[in-house]
C-alpha positions as YAML, in Angstrom:
chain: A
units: angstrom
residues:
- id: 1
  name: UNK
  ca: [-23.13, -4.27, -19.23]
- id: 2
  name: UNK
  ca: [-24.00, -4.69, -15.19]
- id: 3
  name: UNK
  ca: [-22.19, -3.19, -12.55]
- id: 4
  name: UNK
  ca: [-20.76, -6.84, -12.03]
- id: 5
  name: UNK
  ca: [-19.41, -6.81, -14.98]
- id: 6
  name: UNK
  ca: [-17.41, -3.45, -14.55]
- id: 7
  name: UNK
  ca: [-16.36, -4.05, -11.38]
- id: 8
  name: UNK
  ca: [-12.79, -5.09, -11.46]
- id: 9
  name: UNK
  ca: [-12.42, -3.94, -15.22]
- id: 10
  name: UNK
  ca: [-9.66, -1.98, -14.83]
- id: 11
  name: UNK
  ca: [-6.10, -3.21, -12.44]
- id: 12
  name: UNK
  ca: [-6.22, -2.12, -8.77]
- id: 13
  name: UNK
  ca: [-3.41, 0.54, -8.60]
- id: 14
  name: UNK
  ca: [-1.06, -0.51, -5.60]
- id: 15
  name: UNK
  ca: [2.12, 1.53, -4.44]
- id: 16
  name: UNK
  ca: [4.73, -0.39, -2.56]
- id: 17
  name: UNK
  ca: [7.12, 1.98, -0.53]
- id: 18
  name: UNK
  ca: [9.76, -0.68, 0.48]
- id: 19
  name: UNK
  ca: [13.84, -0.52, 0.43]
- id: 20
  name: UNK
  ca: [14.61, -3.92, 0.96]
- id: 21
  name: UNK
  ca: [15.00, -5.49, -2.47]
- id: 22
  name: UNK
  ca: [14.19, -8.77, -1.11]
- id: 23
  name: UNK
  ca: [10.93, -7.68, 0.78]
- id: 24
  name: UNK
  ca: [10.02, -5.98, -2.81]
- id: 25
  name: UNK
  ca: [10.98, -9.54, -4.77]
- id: 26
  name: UNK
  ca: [8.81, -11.35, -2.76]
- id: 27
  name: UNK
  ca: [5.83, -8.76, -3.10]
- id: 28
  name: UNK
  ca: [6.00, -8.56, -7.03]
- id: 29
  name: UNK
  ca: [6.04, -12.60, -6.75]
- id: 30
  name: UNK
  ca: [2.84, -13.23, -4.24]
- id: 31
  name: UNK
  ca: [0.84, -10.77, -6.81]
- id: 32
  name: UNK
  ca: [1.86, -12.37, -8.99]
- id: 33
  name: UNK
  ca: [0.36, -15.74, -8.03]
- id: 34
  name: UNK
  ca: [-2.35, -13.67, -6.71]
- id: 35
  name: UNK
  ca: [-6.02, -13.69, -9.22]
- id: 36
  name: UNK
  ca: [-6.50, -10.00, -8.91]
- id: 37
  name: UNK
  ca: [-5.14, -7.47, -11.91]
- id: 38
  name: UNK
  ca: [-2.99, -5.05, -10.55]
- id: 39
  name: UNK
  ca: [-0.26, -2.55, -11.37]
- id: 40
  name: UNK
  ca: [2.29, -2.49, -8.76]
- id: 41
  name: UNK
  ca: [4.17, 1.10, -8.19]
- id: 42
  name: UNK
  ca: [7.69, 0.56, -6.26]
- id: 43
  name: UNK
  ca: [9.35, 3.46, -4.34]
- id: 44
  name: UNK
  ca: [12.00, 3.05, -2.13]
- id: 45
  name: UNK
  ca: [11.89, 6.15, 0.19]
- id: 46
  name: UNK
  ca: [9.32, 8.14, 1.83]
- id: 47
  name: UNK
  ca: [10.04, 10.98, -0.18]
- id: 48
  name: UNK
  ca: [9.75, 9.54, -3.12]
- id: 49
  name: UNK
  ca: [6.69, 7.88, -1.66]
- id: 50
  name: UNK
  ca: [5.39, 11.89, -1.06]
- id: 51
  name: UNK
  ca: [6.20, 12.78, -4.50]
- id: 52
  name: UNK
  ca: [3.71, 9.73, -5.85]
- id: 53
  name: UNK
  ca: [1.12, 10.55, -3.73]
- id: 54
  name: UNK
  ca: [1.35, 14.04, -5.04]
- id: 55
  name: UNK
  ca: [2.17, 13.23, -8.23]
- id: 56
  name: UNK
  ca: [5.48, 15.67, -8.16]
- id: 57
  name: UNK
  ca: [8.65, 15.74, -10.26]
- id: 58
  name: UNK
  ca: [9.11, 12.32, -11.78]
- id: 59
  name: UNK
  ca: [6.16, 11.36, -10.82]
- id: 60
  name: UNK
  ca: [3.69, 13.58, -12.58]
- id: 61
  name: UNK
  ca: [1.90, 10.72, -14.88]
- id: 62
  name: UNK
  ca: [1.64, 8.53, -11.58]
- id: 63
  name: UNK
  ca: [-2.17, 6.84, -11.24]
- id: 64
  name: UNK
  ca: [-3.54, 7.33, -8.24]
- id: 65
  name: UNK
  ca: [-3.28, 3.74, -5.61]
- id: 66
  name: UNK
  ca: [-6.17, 2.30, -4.96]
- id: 67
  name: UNK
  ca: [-4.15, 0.99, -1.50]
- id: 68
  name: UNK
  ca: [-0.49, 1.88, -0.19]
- id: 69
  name: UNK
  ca: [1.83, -0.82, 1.50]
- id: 70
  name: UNK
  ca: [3.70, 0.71, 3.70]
- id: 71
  name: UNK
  ca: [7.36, -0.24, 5.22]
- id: 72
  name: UNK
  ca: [7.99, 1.69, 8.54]
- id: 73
  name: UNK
  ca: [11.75, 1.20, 8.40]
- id: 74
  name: UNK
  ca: [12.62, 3.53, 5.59]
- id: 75
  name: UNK
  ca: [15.45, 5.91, 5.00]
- id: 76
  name: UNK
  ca: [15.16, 9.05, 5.53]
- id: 77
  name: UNK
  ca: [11.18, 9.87, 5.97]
- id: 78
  name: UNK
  ca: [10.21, 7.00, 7.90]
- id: 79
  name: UNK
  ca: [7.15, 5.26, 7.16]
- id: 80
  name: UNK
  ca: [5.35, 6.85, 10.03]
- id: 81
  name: UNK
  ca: [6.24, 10.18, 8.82]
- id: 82
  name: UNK
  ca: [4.53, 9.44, 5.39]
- id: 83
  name: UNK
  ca: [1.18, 7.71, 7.12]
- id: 84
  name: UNK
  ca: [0.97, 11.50, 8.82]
- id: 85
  name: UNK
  ca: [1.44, 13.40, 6.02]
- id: 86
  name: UNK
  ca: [-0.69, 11.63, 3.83]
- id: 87
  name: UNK
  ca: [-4.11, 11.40, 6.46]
- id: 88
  name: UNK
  ca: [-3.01, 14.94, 6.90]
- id: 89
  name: UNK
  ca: [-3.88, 15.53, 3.26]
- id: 90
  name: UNK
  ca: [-7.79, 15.83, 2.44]
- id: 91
  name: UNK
  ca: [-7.17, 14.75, -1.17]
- id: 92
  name: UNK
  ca: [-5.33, 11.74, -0.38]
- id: 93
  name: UNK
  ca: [-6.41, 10.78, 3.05]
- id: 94
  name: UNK
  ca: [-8.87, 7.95, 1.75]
- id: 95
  name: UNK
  ca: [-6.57, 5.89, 0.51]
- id: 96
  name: UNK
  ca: [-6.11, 2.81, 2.52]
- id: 97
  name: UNK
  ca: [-2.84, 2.60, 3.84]
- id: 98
  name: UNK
  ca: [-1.61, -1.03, 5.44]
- id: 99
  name: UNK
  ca: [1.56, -0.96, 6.93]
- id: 100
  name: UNK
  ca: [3.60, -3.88, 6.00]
- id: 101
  name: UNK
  ca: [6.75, -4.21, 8.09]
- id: 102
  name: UNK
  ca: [9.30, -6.62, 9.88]
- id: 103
  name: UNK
  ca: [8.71, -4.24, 12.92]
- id: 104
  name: UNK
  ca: [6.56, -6.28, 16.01]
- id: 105
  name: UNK
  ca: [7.27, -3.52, 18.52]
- id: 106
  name: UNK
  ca: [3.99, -2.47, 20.32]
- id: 107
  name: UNK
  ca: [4.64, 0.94, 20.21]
- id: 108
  name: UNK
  ca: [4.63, 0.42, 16.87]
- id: 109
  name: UNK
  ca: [1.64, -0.55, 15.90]
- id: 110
  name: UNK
  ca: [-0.39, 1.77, 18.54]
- id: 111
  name: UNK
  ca: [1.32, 4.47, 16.85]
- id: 112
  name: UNK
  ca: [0.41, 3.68, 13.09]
- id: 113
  name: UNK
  ca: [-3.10, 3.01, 13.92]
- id: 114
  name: UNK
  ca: [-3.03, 6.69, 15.99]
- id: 115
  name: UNK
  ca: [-1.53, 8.02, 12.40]
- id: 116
  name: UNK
  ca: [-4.99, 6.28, 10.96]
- id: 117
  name: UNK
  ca: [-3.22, 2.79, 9.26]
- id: 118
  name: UNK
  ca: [-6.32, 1.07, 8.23]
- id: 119
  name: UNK
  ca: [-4.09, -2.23, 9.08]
- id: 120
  name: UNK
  ca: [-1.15, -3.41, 10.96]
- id: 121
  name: UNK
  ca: [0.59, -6.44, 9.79]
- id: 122
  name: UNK
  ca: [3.59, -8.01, 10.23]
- id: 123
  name: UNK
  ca: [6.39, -9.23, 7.50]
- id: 124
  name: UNK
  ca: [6.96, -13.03, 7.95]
- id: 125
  name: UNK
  ca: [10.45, -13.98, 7.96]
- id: 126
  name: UNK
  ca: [9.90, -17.21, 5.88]
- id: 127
  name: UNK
  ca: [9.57, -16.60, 1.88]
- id: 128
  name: UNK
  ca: [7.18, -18.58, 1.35]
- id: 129
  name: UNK
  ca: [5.09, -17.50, 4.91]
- id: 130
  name: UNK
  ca: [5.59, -13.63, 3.34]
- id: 131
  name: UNK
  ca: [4.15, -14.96, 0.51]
- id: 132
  name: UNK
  ca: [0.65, -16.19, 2.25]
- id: 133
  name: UNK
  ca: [0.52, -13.29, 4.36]
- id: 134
  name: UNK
  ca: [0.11, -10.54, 0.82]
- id: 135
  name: UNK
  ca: [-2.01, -13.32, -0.61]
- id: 136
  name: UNK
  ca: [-4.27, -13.35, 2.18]
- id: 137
  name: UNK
  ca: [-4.12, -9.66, 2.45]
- id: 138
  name: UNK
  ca: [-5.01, -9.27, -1.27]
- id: 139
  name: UNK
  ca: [-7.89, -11.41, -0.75]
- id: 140
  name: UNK
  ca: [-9.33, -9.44, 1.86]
- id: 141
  name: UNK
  ca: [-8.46, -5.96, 0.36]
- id: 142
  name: UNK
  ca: [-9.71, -6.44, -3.07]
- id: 143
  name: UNK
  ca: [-12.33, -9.34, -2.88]
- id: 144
  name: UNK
  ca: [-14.19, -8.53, 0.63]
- id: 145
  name: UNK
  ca: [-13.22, -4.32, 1.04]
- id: 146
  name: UNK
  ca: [-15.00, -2.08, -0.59]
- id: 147
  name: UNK
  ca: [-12.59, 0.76, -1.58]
- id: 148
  name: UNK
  ca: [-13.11, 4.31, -1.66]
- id: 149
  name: UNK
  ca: [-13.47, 6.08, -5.23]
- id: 150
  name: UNK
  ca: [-11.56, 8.66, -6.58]
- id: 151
  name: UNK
  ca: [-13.10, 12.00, -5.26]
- id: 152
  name: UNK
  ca: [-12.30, 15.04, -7.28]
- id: 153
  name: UNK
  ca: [-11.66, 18.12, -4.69]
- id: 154
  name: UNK
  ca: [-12.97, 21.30, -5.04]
...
């Protein structure tokens, strides 16, 4: 078997940290339409988001994301509070994070991208405009990106 052949063999691993059930509807239904495999993880907070990552309490079996879609706006540990914690961690740092939110605020986006986002985009309002935008973004991520591998640390 070639690498080619290998490449995509198994379903990208995507965690979606959103608390609007419509924003998460909409999600589940563009990868759905979308060509690449993929398991999508839901989690509603940033704690719970944490506890993923980590792999703590009820989350202990949870693969490891290949890529994290991140909602600023969430309650409790806010979005931006996650993006730190997670580039502050060595074993999860490498995981591409995008932030996905409804948020256009300048501030914003300078300040994900200082917390190391690996990409900044905005949540259409329009269904089927949100839609194009995670198809587009799926696309990119997982037909043109190269992702990082799973390192095993020390």
């Amino acid at each position: 078997m070639s690498n080619s052949d290998s490449f995509q063999a198994e379903p990208a691993q995507l965690l979606l940290v959103e608390d609007n059930p419509g924003d998460v509807r909409l999600t589940k239904e563009a990868f759905k339409q979308g060509r690449i495999e993929n398991d999508l993880h839901v989690v509603s907070n940033g704690a719970e988001a944490l506890d993923f990552l980590a792999r703590r309490d009820d989350y202990h079996d949870a693969p490891r994301p290949d890529l994290v879609l991140l909602d600023l706006n969430l309650p409790g540990k806010d979005g931006e509070d996650v993006l730190e914690e997670l580039k502050d961690d060595p074993a999860l740092r490498s995981i591409p994070v995008i932030v996905l939110t409804s948020s256009r605020a300048e501030e914003d986006v300078v300040k994900s991208y200082e917390l190391h986002a690996n990409a900044y985009l905005t949540k259409p309002v329009d269904p089927d405009e949100f839609i194009e935008t995670v198809r587009a973004f799926e696309k990119f991520w997982f037909s043109v990106v190269r992702l990082p591998p799973e390192v095993d640390n020390p």
